[in-house]
Amino acid sequence: DEPGGFARVACPLSQLGECADSSCSCYRPARPRCRAQFRDLARDLCCERLGSAPGALDRGGVLRYASIGAGLLLSDAEVLGALIRDGFEVRSACVVDTCYARNKLAPRTEAALQEFANFVGAPVHVFSSMGALREAALLWPGAFGRCTFFYTEVPCCTEK
């Protein structure tokens, strides 16, 4: 216990992160509302595509999510958190980033992937390239070929 009677609790999403490039158009310290506005836009577009109003899910609400340039997954957690709050159920998530190559998977990246999977509460499938996801979709179209919602990170975050 800490002084004052409060116990220290670990944050379940402490390893998630986002682009820290100060020249990025979504760099949070320079543009604090940019990512929240993008999260809301992504949620609204998903609701529109699935025939629901934000906060008023009325059409199945099952998501099969894909994200390209996912990195340390903080933006993905924000987008999915908004969709889950609005009543969507995440059935699965496919995340793609070159930093997910098995031979160079950093401990923090591995921890972020585990925390994201725990947060989503559904299978998270990890790919190090679009080619690998495409191959999986061709081999197992039922599992990887029909994503409901497709999210791409801001280009400056993925072109480095």
PDB file of C-alpha atoms in Angstrom:
ATOM      1  CA  ASP A   1       0.000   0.000   0.000  1.00  0.00           C
ATOM      2  CA  GLU A   2       1.030   3.544  -0.741  1.00  0.00           C
ATOM      3  CA  PRO A   3       0.796   6.359   1.832  1.00  0.00           C
ATOM      4  CA  GLY A   4      -2.809   7.453   2.217  1.00  0.00           C
ATOM      5  CA  GLY A   5      -4.139   3.886   1.967  1.00  0.00           C
ATOM      6  CA  PHE A   6      -4.171   3.597  -1.851  1.00  0.00           C
ATOM      7  CA  ALA A   7      -2.664   0.598  -3.571  1.00  0.00           C
ATOM      8  CA  ARG A   8      -0.550   1.088  -6.676  1.00  0.00           C
ATOM      9  CA  VAL A   9      -2.190  -0.598  -9.673  1.00  0.00           C
ATOM     10  CA  ALA A  10      -0.417  -1.258 -12.949  1.00  0.00           C
ATOM     11  CA  CYS A  11      -1.977   0.303 -16.052  1.00  0.00           C
ATOM     12  CA  PRO A  12      -3.258  -2.487 -18.311  1.00  0.00           C
ATOM     13  CA  LEU A  13      -2.327  -0.490 -21.435  1.00  0.00           C
ATOM     14  CA  SER A  14       1.014   0.954 -20.312  1.00  0.00           C
ATOM     15  CA  GLN A  15       3.003  -0.460 -23.238  1.00  0.00           C
ATOM     16  CA  LEU A  16       0.819   1.013 -25.982  1.00  0.00           C
ATOM     17  CA  GLY A  17       2.279   3.996 -27.802  1.00  0.00           C
ATOM     18  CA  GLU A  18       2.004   6.289 -30.789  1.00  0.00           C
ATOM     19  CA  CYS A  19       4.238   8.121 -33.232  1.00  0.00           C
ATOM     20  CA  ALA A  20       6.640  10.471 -31.439  1.00  0.00           C
ATOM     21  CA  ASP A  21       7.858  12.243 -34.584  1.00  0.00           C
ATOM     22  CA  SER A  22       7.468  15.977 -33.919  1.00  0.00           C
ATOM     23  CA  SER A  23       6.987  16.580 -37.663  1.00  0.00           C
ATOM     24  CA  CYS A  24       3.991  14.201 -37.726  1.00  0.00           C
ATOM     25  CA  SER A  25       0.697  15.959 -38.419  1.00  0.00           C
ATOM     26  CA  CYS A  26      -0.817  13.956 -35.527  1.00  0.00           C
ATOM     27  CA  TYR A  27       1.962  14.688 -33.008  1.00  0.00           C
ATOM     28  CA  ARG A  28      -0.079  15.029 -29.816  1.00  0.00           C
ATOM     29  CA  PRO A  29       1.992  17.728 -28.028  1.00  0.00           C
ATOM     30  CA  ALA A  30       1.698  20.065 -31.042  1.00  0.00           C
ATOM     31  CA  ARG A  31      -1.907  19.190 -31.980  1.00  0.00           C
ATOM     32  CA  PRO A  32      -3.605  17.782 -28.869  1.00  0.00           C
ATOM     33  CA  ARG A  33      -7.066  17.285 -30.446  1.00  0.00           C
ATOM     34  CA  CYS A  34      -5.927  15.751 -33.741  1.00  0.00           C
ATOM     35  CA  ARG A  35      -5.978  12.086 -32.698  1.00  0.00           C
ATOM     36  CA  ALA A  36      -9.265  12.429 -30.786  1.00  0.00           C
ATOM     37  CA  GLN A  37     -10.848  14.039 -33.832  1.00  0.00           C
ATOM     38  CA  PHE A  38      -9.519  11.239 -36.029  1.00  0.00           C
ATOM     39  CA  ARG A  39     -10.808   8.617 -33.554  1.00  0.00           C
ATOM     40  CA  ASP A  40     -14.265  10.169 -33.672  1.00  0.00           C
ATOM     41  CA  LEU A  41     -14.180  10.367 -37.471  1.00  0.00           C
ATOM     42  CA  ALA A  42     -13.156   6.699 -37.738  1.00  0.00           C
ATOM     43  CA  ARG A  43     -15.950   5.697 -35.338  1.00  0.00           C
ATOM     44  CA  ASP A  44     -18.526   7.748 -37.240  1.00  0.00           C
ATOM     45  CA  LEU A  45     -17.458   6.296 -40.601  1.00  0.00           C
ATOM     46  CA  CYS A  46     -17.646   2.759 -39.226  1.00  0.00           C
ATOM     47  CA  CYS A  47     -21.122   3.396 -37.812  1.00  0.00           C
ATOM     48  CA  GLU A  48     -22.212   4.888 -41.133  1.00  0.00           C
ATOM     49  CA  ARG A  49     -20.815   1.938 -43.100  1.00  0.00           C
ATOM     50  CA  LEU A  50     -22.612  -0.524 -40.839  1.00  0.00           C
ATOM     51  CA  GLY A  51     -25.870   1.417 -40.845  1.00  0.00           C
ATOM     52  CA  SER A  52     -25.845   2.699 -37.264  1.00  0.00           C
ATOM     53  CA  ALA A  53     -25.752   6.065 -35.579  1.00  0.00           C
ATOM     54  CA  PRO A  54     -22.882   6.576 -33.100  1.00  0.00           C
ATOM     55  CA  GLY A  55     -24.070   5.383 -29.710  1.00  0.00           C
ATOM     56  CA  ALA A  56     -27.170   3.705 -31.166  1.00  0.00           C
ATOM     57  CA  LEU A  57     -26.086   0.372 -32.543  1.00  0.00           C
ATOM     58  CA  ASP A  58     -28.884  -1.210 -34.501  1.00  0.00           C
ATOM     59  CA  ARG A  59     -27.309  -3.598 -36.992  1.00  0.00           C
ATOM     60  CA  GLY A  60     -25.401  -6.601 -35.693  1.00  0.00           C
ATOM     61  CA  GLY A  61     -22.415  -4.606 -34.604  1.00  0.00           C
ATOM     62  CA  VAL A  62     -19.782  -7.271 -35.206  1.00  0.00           C
ATOM     63  CA  LEU A  63     -16.403  -5.947 -36.282  1.00  0.00           C
ATOM     64  CA  ARG A  64     -13.547  -7.716 -37.993  1.00  0.00           C
ATOM     65  CA  TYR A  65     -10.908  -5.029 -37.705  1.00  0.00           C
ATOM     66  CA  ALA A  66      -7.749  -4.498 -39.759  1.00  0.00           C
ATOM     67  CA  SER A  67      -5.079  -1.881 -39.176  1.00  0.00           C
ATOM     68  CA  ILE A  68      -2.103  -1.076 -41.388  1.00  0.00           C
ATOM     69  CA  GLY A  69       0.907   0.615 -39.788  1.00  0.00           C
ATOM     70  CA  ALA A  70      -0.403  -0.248 -36.350  1.00  0.00           C
ATOM     71  CA  GLY A  71       2.898   0.182 -34.465  1.00  0.00           C
ATOM     72  CA  LEU A  72       2.372   0.211 -30.715  1.00  0.00           C
ATOM     73  CA  LEU A  73      -1.422   0.231 -31.146  1.00  0.00           C
ATOM     74  CA  LEU A  74      -2.497   3.233 -29.040  1.00  0.00           C
ATOM     75  CA  SER A  75      -4.490   4.779 -31.901  1.00  0.00           C
ATOM     76  CA  ASP A  76      -6.100   1.408 -32.602  1.00  0.00           C
ATOM     77  CA  ALA A  77      -7.069   1.029 -28.946  1.00  0.00           C
ATOM     78  CA  GLU A  78      -8.623   4.504 -29.009  1.00  0.00           C
ATOM     79  CA  VAL A  79     -10.638   3.783 -32.177  1.00  0.00           C
ATOM     80  CA  LEU A  80     -11.769   0.338 -30.989  1.00  0.00           C
ATOM     81  CA  GLY A  81     -12.531   1.686 -27.511  1.00  0.00           C
ATOM     82  CA  ALA A  82     -14.927   4.227 -29.049  1.00  0.00           C
ATOM     83  CA  LEU A  83     -16.568   1.525 -31.168  1.00  0.00           C
ATOM     84  CA  ILE A  84     -16.879  -0.880 -28.227  1.00  0.00           C
ATOM     85  CA  ARG A  85     -18.389   1.933 -26.137  1.00  0.00           C
ATOM     86  CA  ASP A  86     -20.942   2.444 -28.924  1.00  0.00           C
ATOM     87  CA  GLY A  87     -21.974  -1.208 -28.731  1.00  0.00           C
ATOM     88  CA  PHE A  88     -19.824  -2.917 -31.345  1.00  0.00           C
ATOM     89  CA  GLU A  89     -18.394  -6.362 -30.679  1.00  0.00           C
ATOM     90  CA  VAL A  90     -14.860  -6.976 -31.930  1.00  0.00           C
ATOM     91  CA  ARG A  91     -14.761 -10.473 -33.416  1.00  0.00           C
ATOM     92  CA  SER A  92     -11.094 -10.310 -34.497  1.00  0.00           C
ATOM     93  CA  ALA A  93      -8.335  -7.862 -35.343  1.00  0.00           C
ATOM     94  CA  CYS A  94      -5.576  -8.088 -37.942  1.00  0.00           C
ATOM     95  CA  VAL A  95      -2.700  -5.688 -37.309  1.00  0.00           C
ATOM     96  CA  VAL A  96       0.083  -5.067 -39.814  1.00  0.00           C
ATOM     97  CA  ASP A  97       3.409  -3.322 -39.244  1.00  0.00           C
ATOM     98  CA  THR A  98       6.988  -3.985 -40.298  1.00  0.00           C
ATOM     99  CA  CYS A  99       8.014  -3.823 -36.619  1.00  0.00           C
ATOM    100  CA  TYR A 100       6.126  -7.107 -36.090  1.00  0.00           C
ATOM    101  CA  ALA A 101       8.724  -9.188 -37.955  1.00  0.00           C
ATOM    102  CA  ARG A 102       9.397 -12.188 -35.717  1.00  0.00           C
ATOM    103  CA  ASN A 103      13.154 -11.865 -35.914  1.00  0.00           C
ATOM    104  CA  LYS A 104      13.097  -8.283 -34.587  1.00  0.00           C
ATOM    105  CA  LEU A 105      10.054  -8.128 -32.302  1.00  0.00           C
ATOM    106  CA  ALA A 106      11.139  -5.816 -29.473  1.00  0.00           C
ATOM    107  CA  PRO A 107      10.025  -6.669 -25.915  1.00  0.00           C
ATOM    108  CA  ARG A 108       7.895  -3.500 -25.695  1.00  0.00           C
ATOM    109  CA  THR A 109       6.221  -4.314 -29.010  1.00  0.00           C
ATOM    110  CA  GLU A 110       5.461  -7.832 -27.805  1.00  0.00           C
ATOM    111  CA  ALA A 111       4.044  -6.410 -24.551  1.00  0.00           C
ATOM    112  CA  ALA A 112       1.927  -3.881 -26.490  1.00  0.00           C
ATOM    113  CA  LEU A 113       0.494  -6.654 -28.683  1.00  0.00           C
ATOM    114  CA  GLN A 114      -0.423  -8.683 -25.585  1.00  0.00           C
ATOM    115  CA  GLU A 115      -2.050  -5.703 -23.867  1.00  0.00           C
ATOM    116  CA  PHE A 116      -3.976  -4.853 -27.034  1.00  0.00           C
ATOM    117  CA  ALA A 117      -5.244  -8.442 -27.318  1.00  0.00           C
ATOM    118  CA  ASN A 118      -6.375  -8.332 -23.678  1.00  0.00           C
ATOM    119  CA  PHE A 119      -8.118  -4.988 -24.275  1.00  0.00           C
ATOM    120  CA  VAL A 120      -9.889  -6.114 -27.460  1.00  0.00           C
ATOM    121  CA  GLY A 121     -11.003  -9.416 -25.937  1.00  0.00           C
ATOM    122  CA  ALA A 122     -10.822 -11.162 -29.316  1.00  0.00           C
ATOM    123  CA  PRO A 123      -8.142 -12.897 -31.381  1.00  0.00           C
ATOM    124  CA  VAL A 124      -5.480 -10.501 -32.676  1.00  0.00           C
ATOM    125  CA  HIS A 125      -3.631 -11.701 -35.777  1.00  0.00           C
ATOM    126  CA  VAL A 126      -0.217 -10.124 -36.335  1.00  0.00           C
ATOM    127  CA  PHE A 127       1.387  -9.601 -39.756  1.00  0.00           C
ATOM    128  CA  SER A 128       4.695  -7.961 -40.666  1.00  0.00           C
ATOM    129  CA  SER A 129       3.577  -6.973 -44.175  1.00  0.00           C
ATOM    130  CA  MET A 130       0.523  -6.467 -46.337  1.00  0.00           C
ATOM    131  CA  GLY A 131       1.775  -9.364 -48.455  1.00  0.00           C
ATOM    132  CA  ALA A 132       1.574 -11.679 -45.444  1.00  0.00           C
ATOM    133  CA  LEU A 133      -1.995 -10.527 -44.683  1.00  0.00           C
ATOM    134  CA  ARG A 134      -2.950 -10.898 -48.354  1.00  0.00           C
ATOM    135  CA  GLU A 135      -1.544 -14.448 -48.413  1.00  0.00           C
ATOM    136  CA  ALA A 136      -3.452 -15.359 -45.250  1.00  0.00           C
ATOM    137  CA  ALA A 137      -6.651 -13.887 -46.756  1.00  0.00           C
ATOM    138  CA  LEU A 138      -6.219 -16.019 -49.872  1.00  0.00           C
ATOM    139  CA  LEU A 139      -5.532 -19.192 -47.880  1.00  0.00           C
ATOM    140  CA  TRP A 140      -8.198 -18.617 -45.191  1.00  0.00           C
ATOM    141  CA  PRO A 141     -10.727 -16.113 -46.564  1.00  0.00           C
ATOM    142  CA  GLY A 142     -13.229 -16.827 -43.801  1.00  0.00           C
ATOM    143  CA  ALA A 143     -10.742 -15.773 -41.144  1.00  0.00           C
ATOM    144  CA  PHE A 144      -8.779 -12.988 -42.843  1.00  0.00           C
ATOM    145  CA  GLY A 145     -10.532 -12.051 -46.072  1.00  0.00           C
ATOM    146  CA  ARG A 146     -13.584 -10.127 -44.906  1.00  0.00           C
ATOM    147  CA  CYS A 147     -12.701  -7.248 -42.607  1.00  0.00           C
ATOM    148  CA  THR A 148     -15.593  -5.054 -41.543  1.00  0.00           C
ATOM    149  CA  PHE A 149     -13.488  -2.036 -40.623  1.00  0.00           C
ATOM    150  CA  PHE A 150     -10.149  -1.051 -42.122  1.00  0.00           C
ATOM    151  CA  TYR A 151      -7.895   1.534 -40.441  1.00  0.00           C
ATOM    152  CA  THR A 152      -4.665   2.973 -41.781  1.00  0.00           C
ATOM    153  CA  GLU A 153      -2.235   4.963 -39.688  1.00  0.00           C
ATOM    154  CA  VAL A 154      -1.181   8.433 -40.785  1.00  0.00           C
ATOM    155  CA  PRO A 155       1.374   8.047 -43.622  1.00  0.00           C
ATOM    156  CA  CYS A 156       4.175   9.934 -41.850  1.00  0.00           C
ATOM    157  CA  CYS A 157       4.000   7.363 -39.075  1.00  0.00           C
ATOM    158  CA  THR A 158       4.590   4.454 -41.431  1.00  0.00           C
ATOM    159  CA  GLU A 159       7.000   5.786 -44.048  1.00  0.00           C
ATOM    160  CA  LYS A 160      10.066   6.090 -41.818  1.00  0.00           C
TER     161      LYS A 160
END
